């Protein structure tokens, strides 16, 4: 069972969704939340279950995934502090759409579904950020559908590395540091392939000078060249590449990889 801990508005102040809220409002919100500590591997929400609690991730890393009937894991993403988990069921009253497990120790401040919807009604700035996050999520999922439908496995791996690198760096930077480095098994679960295929492709990118392993981190040394590989690797894929490029070019600025389907 997750452990209960004392509330703190300081943690809420770090969440992008709640940025610039007055201290008094943050204090009141902190008092409404249930504060929990999840240990690695503990479930935060479970697919196909009822419940409308929305988890505001104050600290830690959360794995968003499902398991297929054959036991194969489909990994959507791993989100970190500043993320929201469980909001879909709160908004529409439906069942949970994914599983969410703590990858590290996680500090969560959870609101009931009713309190979350009241927050959106009472705080127009929060509501606007939430809508922009939803638009960003649709854009990201559009990218994923295009990739799965049009790109070979080799290029899907490159596209996923590129996506994670872009989320981890400033918009104008051509260099990214992923720390900790993504696990090969996780990349495989995200793009629908095997760990061995991921290992081969990352080794090939390293030989081309695009990736470099240093300690616990993976350095992406040239985002522009990696993007060119993603665009140009599919034979006869000009239309698909153009659609994918246009989709990424119009990405909602506030969508920075913190959010995921659930």
mmCIF file of C-alpha atoms in Angstrom:
data_model
loop_
_atom_site.group_PDB
_atom_site.id
_atom_site.type_symbol
_atom_site.label_atom_id
_atom_site.label_comp_id
_atom_site.label_asym_id
_atom_site.label_seq_id
_atom_site.Cartn_x
_atom_site.Cartn_y
_atom_site.Cartn_z
ATOM 1 C CA UNK A 1 0.000 0.000 0.000
ATOM 2 C CA UNK A 2 1.204 3.553 -0.698
ATOM 3 C CA UNK A 3 2.197 5.498 2.378
ATOM 4 C CA UNK A 4 0.440 8.723 3.370
ATOM 5 C CA UNK A 5 2.575 11.819 3.920
ATOM 6 C CA UNK A 6 1.912 15.413 5.043
ATOM 7 C CA UNK A 7 0.709 17.926 2.467
ATOM 8 C CA UNK A 8 2.871 20.683 1.017
ATOM 9 C CA UNK A 9 1.929 23.448 -1.400
ATOM 10 C CA UNK A 10 5.607 23.806 -2.378
ATOM 11 C CA UNK A 11 5.376 20.660 -4.473
ATOM 12 C CA UNK A 12 2.258 21.858 -6.263
ATOM 13 C CA UNK A 13 3.923 25.146 -7.144
ATOM 14 C CA UNK A 14 6.402 23.242 -9.346
ATOM 15 C CA UNK A 15 3.689 21.745 -11.540
ATOM 16 C CA UNK A 16 3.335 23.490 -14.937
ATOM 17 C CA UNK A 17 -0.445 23.007 -14.833
ATOM 18 C CA UNK A 18 -0.648 25.099 -11.659
ATOM 19 C CA UNK A 19 1.994 27.687 -12.535
ATOM 20 C CA UNK A 20 1.344 31.254 -11.298
ATOM 21 C CA UNK A 21 -1.553 30.337 -9.016
ATOM 22 C CA UNK A 22 -1.596 32.536 -5.892
ATOM 23 C CA UNK A 23 -0.051 31.023 -2.783
ATOM 24 C CA UNK A 24 -3.386 31.090 -0.978
ATOM 25 C CA UNK A 25 -4.986 29.051 -3.768
ATOM 26 C CA UNK A 26 -2.098 26.573 -3.747
ATOM 27 C CA UNK A 27 -2.417 26.142 0.014
ATOM 28 C CA UNK A 28 -6.137 25.427 -0.320
ATOM 29 C CA UNK A 29 -5.491 22.992 -3.149
ATOM 30 C CA UNK A 30 -2.804 21.197 -1.145
ATOM 31 C CA UNK A 31 -5.301 20.726 1.672
ATOM 32 C CA UNK A 32 -7.777 19.158 -0.769
ATOM 33 C CA UNK A 33 -5.210 16.653 -2.048
ATOM 34 C CA UNK A 34 -4.432 13.233 -0.657
ATOM 35 C CA UNK A 35 -0.648 12.931 -0.473
ATOM 36 C CA UNK A 36 0.834 9.491 -1.111
ATOM 37 C CA UNK A 37 4.253 7.928 -1.562
ATOM 38 C CA UNK A 38 4.457 4.998 -4.018
ATOM 39 C CA UNK A 39 7.422 2.636 -4.035
ATOM 40 C CA UNK A 40 8.918 1.351 -7.320
ATOM 41 C CA UNK A 41 6.603 -1.167 -8.952
ATOM 42 C CA UNK A 42 3.489 -0.144 -7.044
ATOM 43 C CA UNK A 43 0.363 0.526 -9.133
ATOM 44 C CA UNK A 44 -0.962 4.074 -9.195
ATOM 45 C CA UNK A 45 -3.940 3.418 -11.477
ATOM 46 C CA UNK A 46 -5.057 0.202 -13.202
ATOM 47 C CA UNK A 47 -6.585 -0.285 -16.637
ATOM 48 C CA UNK A 48 -10.334 -1.009 -16.910
ATOM 49 C CA UNK A 49 -11.029 -0.040 -13.296
ATOM 50 C CA UNK A 50 -13.365 2.622 -11.981
ATOM 51 C CA UNK A 51 -12.259 5.627 -9.988
ATOM 52 C CA UNK A 52 -11.807 9.287 -10.752
ATOM 53 C CA UNK A 53 -8.810 10.354 -8.681
ATOM 54 C CA UNK A 54 -6.349 12.526 -10.589
ATOM 55 C CA UNK A 55 -2.710 12.130 -9.539
ATOM 56 C CA UNK A 56 -0.484 15.189 -9.754
ATOM 57 C CA UNK A 57 3.054 13.783 -9.860
ATOM 58 C CA UNK A 58 5.144 15.954 -7.545
ATOM 59 C CA UNK A 59 8.269 13.789 -7.653
ATOM 60 C CA UNK A 60 9.400 10.585 -9.337
ATOM 61 C CA UNK A 61 8.853 8.727 -12.577
ATOM 62 C CA UNK A 62 5.724 6.820 -13.680
ATOM 63 C CA UNK A 63 5.431 4.087 -16.301
ATOM 64 C CA UNK A 64 2.295 4.356 -18.501
ATOM 65 C CA UNK A 65 1.595 1.042 -20.218
ATOM 66 C CA UNK A 66 -0.777 -1.841 -20.936
ATOM 67 C CA UNK A 67 -0.342 -5.574 -21.447
ATOM 68 C CA UNK A 68 -1.667 -7.396 -24.507
ATOM 69 C CA UNK A 69 -3.560 -10.685 -24.199
ATOM 70 C CA UNK A 70 -0.332 -12.600 -24.940
ATOM 71 C CA UNK A 71 1.464 -10.837 -22.079
ATOM 72 C CA UNK A 72 3.443 -8.471 -24.317
ATOM 73 C CA UNK A 73 3.871 -5.009 -22.832
ATOM 74 C CA UNK A 74 2.900 -1.917 -24.816
ATOM 75 C CA UNK A 75 4.716 1.034 -23.279
ATOM 76 C CA UNK A 76 3.278 4.468 -24.091
ATOM 77 C CA UNK A 77 5.773 6.561 -22.181
ATOM 78 C CA UNK A 78 7.329 7.283 -18.796
ATOM 79 C CA UNK A 79 6.338 10.589 -17.242
ATOM 80 C CA UNK A 80 8.084 12.569 -14.529
ATOM 81 C CA UNK A 81 7.324 15.265 -11.975
ATOM 82 C CA UNK A 82 4.862 17.834 -13.272
ATOM 83 C CA UNK A 83 2.746 15.183 -14.982
ATOM 84 C CA UNK A 84 -0.908 14.262 -14.582
ATOM 85 C CA UNK A 85 -2.067 10.658 -14.263
ATOM 86 C CA UNK A 86 -5.664 9.452 -14.221
ATOM 87 C CA UNK A 87 -7.365 12.563 -15.585
ATOM 88 C CA UNK A 88 -9.315 10.938 -18.449
ATOM 89 C CA UNK A 89 -11.531 8.879 -16.145
ATOM 90 C CA UNK A 90 -12.093 11.959 -13.991
ATOM 91 C CA UNK A 91 -13.241 14.031 -16.959
ATOM 92 C CA UNK A 92 -15.559 11.542 -18.710
ATOM 93 C CA UNK A 93 -16.471 9.139 -15.906
ATOM 94 C CA UNK A 94 -15.230 6.133 -17.900
ATOM 95 C CA UNK A 95 -12.869 3.326 -16.986
ATOM 96 C CA UNK A 96 -9.109 3.785 -16.724
ATOM 97 C CA UNK A 97 -7.491 3.412 -20.155
ATOM 98 C CA UNK A 98 -3.976 2.335 -19.088
ATOM 99 C CA UNK A 99 -1.953 1.012 -16.198
ATOM 100 C CA UNK A 100 0.388 3.365 -14.375
ATOM 101 C CA UNK A 101 3.132 2.027 -12.116
ATOM 102 C CA UNK A 102 5.833 3.831 -10.175
ATOM 103 C CA UNK A 103 9.215 3.420 -11.891
ATOM 104 C CA UNK A 104 10.997 5.141 -9.006
ATOM 105 C CA UNK A 105 9.751 6.378 -5.649
ATOM 106 C CA UNK A 106 6.829 8.634 -6.532
ATOM 107 C CA UNK A 107 5.199 11.437 -4.576
ATOM 108 C CA UNK A 108 1.611 12.006 -5.688
ATOM 109 C CA UNK A 109 -0.933 14.625 -4.687
ATOM 110 C CA UNK A 110 -4.306 13.279 -5.786
ATOM 111 C CA UNK A 111 -7.574 15.144 -6.262
ATOM 112 C CA UNK A 112 -10.997 13.585 -6.580
ATOM 113 C CA UNK A 113 -12.538 13.811 -10.029
ATOM 114 C CA UNK A 114 -15.072 16.331 -8.761
ATOM 115 C CA UNK A 115 -12.369 18.537 -7.237
ATOM 116 C CA UNK A 116 -10.291 18.375 -10.427
ATOM 117 C CA UNK A 117 -13.231 19.480 -12.583
ATOM 118 C CA UNK A 118 -14.037 22.238 -10.104
ATOM 119 C CA UNK A 119 -10.413 23.424 -10.350
ATOM 120 C CA UNK A 120 -10.746 23.676 -14.136
ATOM 121 C CA UNK A 121 -14.005 25.631 -13.833
ATOM 122 C CA UNK A 122 -12.683 28.073 -11.251
ATOM 123 C CA UNK A 123 -9.212 28.706 -12.731
ATOM 124 C CA UNK A 124 -9.361 29.721 -16.425
ATOM 125 C CA UNK A 125 -5.562 29.663 -16.763
ATOM 126 C CA UNK A 126 -5.414 26.092 -15.501
ATOM 127 C CA UNK A 127 -8.257 25.110 -17.824
ATOM 128 C CA UNK A 128 -6.457 26.649 -20.814
ATOM 129 C CA UNK A 129 -3.220 24.794 -19.991
ATOM 130 C CA UNK A 130 -5.170 21.552 -19.663
ATOM 131 C CA UNK A 131 -6.826 22.053 -23.060
ATOM 132 C CA UNK A 132 -3.434 22.783 -24.624
ATOM 133 C CA UNK A 133 -2.073 19.608 -23.064
ATOM 134 C CA UNK A 134 -4.946 17.618 -24.607
ATOM 135 C CA UNK A 135 -4.243 19.139 -28.025
ATOM 136 C CA UNK A 136 -0.566 18.293 -27.607
ATOM 137 C CA UNK A 137 -1.493 14.729 -26.703
ATOM 138 C CA UNK A 138 -3.564 14.388 -29.892
ATOM 139 C CA UNK A 139 -0.612 15.688 -31.922
ATOM 140 C CA UNK A 140 1.754 13.218 -30.279
ATOM 141 C CA UNK A 141 -0.601 10.293 -30.852
ATOM 142 C CA UNK A 142 -1.038 11.369 -34.483
ATOM 143 C CA UNK A 143 2.734 11.182 -34.889
ATOM 144 C CA UNK A 144 2.763 7.692 -33.378
ATOM 145 C CA UNK A 145 -0.005 6.415 -35.677
ATOM 146 C CA UNK A 146 1.789 7.798 -38.729
ATOM 147 C CA UNK A 147 5.042 6.177 -37.644
ATOM 148 C CA UNK A 148 3.475 2.785 -36.919
ATOM 149 C CA UNK A 149 1.606 2.848 -40.238
ATOM 150 C CA UNK A 150 4.371 4.099 -42.532
ATOM 151 C CA UNK A 151 7.826 3.536 -41.026
ATOM 152 C CA UNK A 152 9.873 0.368 -40.865
ATOM 153 C CA UNK A 153 11.069 -0.826 -37.448
ATOM 154 C CA UNK A 154 14.524 0.681 -37.916
ATOM 155 C CA UNK A 155 13.085 4.133 -38.479
ATOM 156 C CA UNK A 156 10.497 3.825 -35.711
ATOM 157 C CA UNK A 157 13.385 3.323 -33.275
ATOM 158 C CA UNK A 158 15.118 6.416 -34.635
ATOM 159 C CA UNK A 159 11.871 8.409 -34.398
ATOM 160 C CA UNK A 160 11.365 7.418 -30.747
ATOM 161 C CA UNK A 161 14.929 8.383 -29.822
ATOM 162 C CA UNK A 162 14.389 11.694 -31.627
ATOM 163 C CA UNK A 163 11.118 12.302 -29.763
ATOM 164 C CA UNK A 164 12.708 11.699 -26.381
ATOM 165 C CA UNK A 165 15.702 13.856 -27.273
ATOM 166 C CA UNK A 166 13.497 16.755 -28.401
ATOM 167 C CA UNK A 167 11.529 16.558 -25.158
ATOM 168 C CA UNK A 168 14.753 16.652 -23.118
ATOM 169 C CA UNK A 169 16.374 19.730 -24.664
ATOM 170 C CA UNK A 170 15.713 23.354 -25.546
ATOM 171 C CA UNK A 171 13.929 24.056 -28.874
ATOM 172 C CA UNK A 172 16.986 25.615 -30.565
ATOM 173 C CA UNK A 173 19.528 23.079 -29.327
ATOM 174 C CA UNK A 174 21.048 20.440 -31.624
ATOM 175 C CA UNK A 175 22.261 18.303 -28.712
ATOM 176 C CA UNK A 176 20.370 16.319 -26.074
ATOM 177 C CA UNK A 177 21.249 14.360 -22.943
ATOM 178 C CA UNK A 178 18.899 11.547 -21.906
ATOM 179 C CA UNK A 179 19.529 10.602 -18.276
ATOM 180 C CA UNK A 180 18.971 7.920 -17.337
ATOM 181 C CA UNK A 181 19.488 6.413 -20.785
ATOM 182 C CA UNK A 182 16.336 4.710 -22.087
ATOM 183 C CA UNK A 183 16.344 0.951 -21.560
ATOM 184 C CA UNK A 184 16.455 -1.047 -24.779
ATOM 185 C CA UNK A 185 13.509 -3.154 -23.603
ATOM 186 C CA UNK A 186 11.469 0.004 -23.012
ATOM 187 C CA UNK A 187 12.222 1.374 -26.476
ATOM 188 C CA UNK A 188 11.203 -1.983 -27.937
ATOM 189 C CA UNK A 189 7.893 -1.917 -26.038
ATOM 190 C CA UNK A 190 7.217 1.619 -27.287
ATOM 191 C CA UNK A 191 7.754 0.940 -30.987
ATOM 192 C CA UNK A 192 6.575 -2.652 -31.240
ATOM 193 C CA UNK A 193 9.798 -4.579 -31.810
ATOM 194 C CA UNK A 194 12.412 -6.639 -29.957
ATOM 195 C CA UNK A 195 15.165 -5.545 -27.606
ATOM 196 C CA UNK A 196 17.723 -7.085 -29.949
ATOM 197 C CA UNK A 197 16.544 -4.944 -32.859
ATOM 198 C CA UNK A 198 16.791 -1.816 -30.684
ATOM 199 C CA UNK A 199 20.329 -2.757 -29.635
ATOM 200 C CA UNK A 200 21.397 -3.208 -33.261
ATOM 201 C CA UNK A 201 19.937 0.130 -34.368
ATOM 202 C CA UNK A 202 21.371 2.118 -31.442
ATOM 203 C CA UNK A 203 24.772 0.572 -32.126
ATOM 204 C CA UNK A 204 24.468 1.636 -35.775
ATOM 205 C CA UNK A 205 23.597 5.195 -34.738
ATOM 206 C CA UNK A 206 26.572 5.229 -32.374
ATOM 207 C CA UNK A 207 28.871 4.141 -35.193
ATOM 208 C CA UNK A 208 27.551 7.080 -37.246
ATOM 209 C CA UNK A 209 28.475 9.425 -34.387
ATOM 210 C CA UNK A 210 24.861 10.325 -33.563
ATOM 211 C CA UNK A 211 24.746 8.627 -30.144
ATOM 212 C CA UNK A 212 27.270 8.377 -27.342
ATOM 213 C CA UNK A 213 26.897 6.489 -24.049
ATOM 214 C CA UNK A 214 28.473 8.208 -21.051
ATOM 215 C CA UNK A 215 27.833 6.874 -17.562
ATOM 216 C CA UNK A 216 24.078 6.593 -17.010
ATOM 217 C CA UNK A 217 23.300 8.990 -19.845
ATOM 218 C CA UNK A 218 22.759 8.685 -23.593
ATOM 219 C CA UNK A 219 23.978 11.682 -25.583
ATOM 220 C CA UNK A 220 22.285 12.529 -28.874
ATOM 221 C CA UNK A 221 25.012 14.524 -30.571
ATOM 222 C CA UNK A 222 23.231 15.844 -33.678
ATOM 223 C CA UNK A 223 19.446 16.218 -33.594
ATOM 224 C CA UNK A 224 19.356 17.685 -37.103
ATOM 225 C CA UNK A 225 21.103 14.686 -38.663
ATOM 226 C CA UNK A 226 18.897 12.271 -36.718
ATOM 227 C CA UNK A 227 15.798 14.109 -37.924
ATOM 228 C CA UNK A 228 17.052 13.863 -41.501
ATOM 229 C CA UNK A 229 17.448 10.099 -41.065
ATOM 230 C CA UNK A 230 13.880 9.808 -39.769
ATOM 231 C CA UNK A 231 12.541 11.833 -42.680
ATOM 232 C CA UNK A 232 14.493 10.118 -45.402
ATOM 233 C CA UNK A 233 14.836 6.466 -44.441
ATOM 234 C CA UNK A 234 11.475 5.231 -45.778
ATOM 235 C CA UNK A 235 11.637 4.322 -49.435
ATOM 236 C CA UNK A 236 8.820 6.090 -51.235
ATOM 237 C CA UNK A 237 7.705 7.658 -47.970
ATOM 238 C CA UNK A 238 7.800 11.312 -49.019
ATOM 239 C CA UNK A 239 4.108 11.948 -48.360
ATOM 240 C CA UNK A 240 4.204 10.238 -44.987
ATOM 241 C CA UNK A 241 7.392 12.078 -44.043
ATOM 242 C CA UNK A 242 5.835 15.392 -45.068
ATOM 243 C CA UNK A 243 2.762 14.670 -42.937
ATOM 244 C CA UNK A 244 4.916 13.692 -39.964
ATOM 245 C CA UNK A 245 7.094 16.790 -40.342
ATOM 246 C CA UNK A 246 4.044 19.057 -40.595
ATOM 247 C CA UNK A 247 2.513 17.459 -37.512
ATOM 248 C CA UNK A 248 5.712 18.000 -35.487
ATOM 249 C CA UNK A 249 6.122 21.537 -36.759
ATOM 250 C CA UNK A 250 2.686 22.414 -35.377
ATOM 251 C CA UNK A 251 3.194 20.803 -31.997
ATOM 252 C CA UNK A 252 1.590 22.635 -29.134
ATOM 253 C CA UNK A 253 4.432 24.408 -27.267
ATOM 254 C CA UNK A 254 3.162 23.418 -23.856
ATOM 255 C CA UNK A 255 3.195 19.729 -24.748
ATOM 256 C CA UNK A 256 6.667 18.673 -23.679
ATOM 257 C CA UNK A 257 6.383 14.963 -23.115
ATOM 258 C CA UNK A 258 4.966 15.067 -19.604
ATOM 259 C CA UNK A 259 1.614 13.619 -20.571
ATOM 260 C CA UNK A 260 0.334 10.392 -22.018
ATOM 261 C CA UNK A 261 -2.837 8.416 -22.742
ATOM 262 C CA UNK A 262 -4.498 6.990 -19.639
#
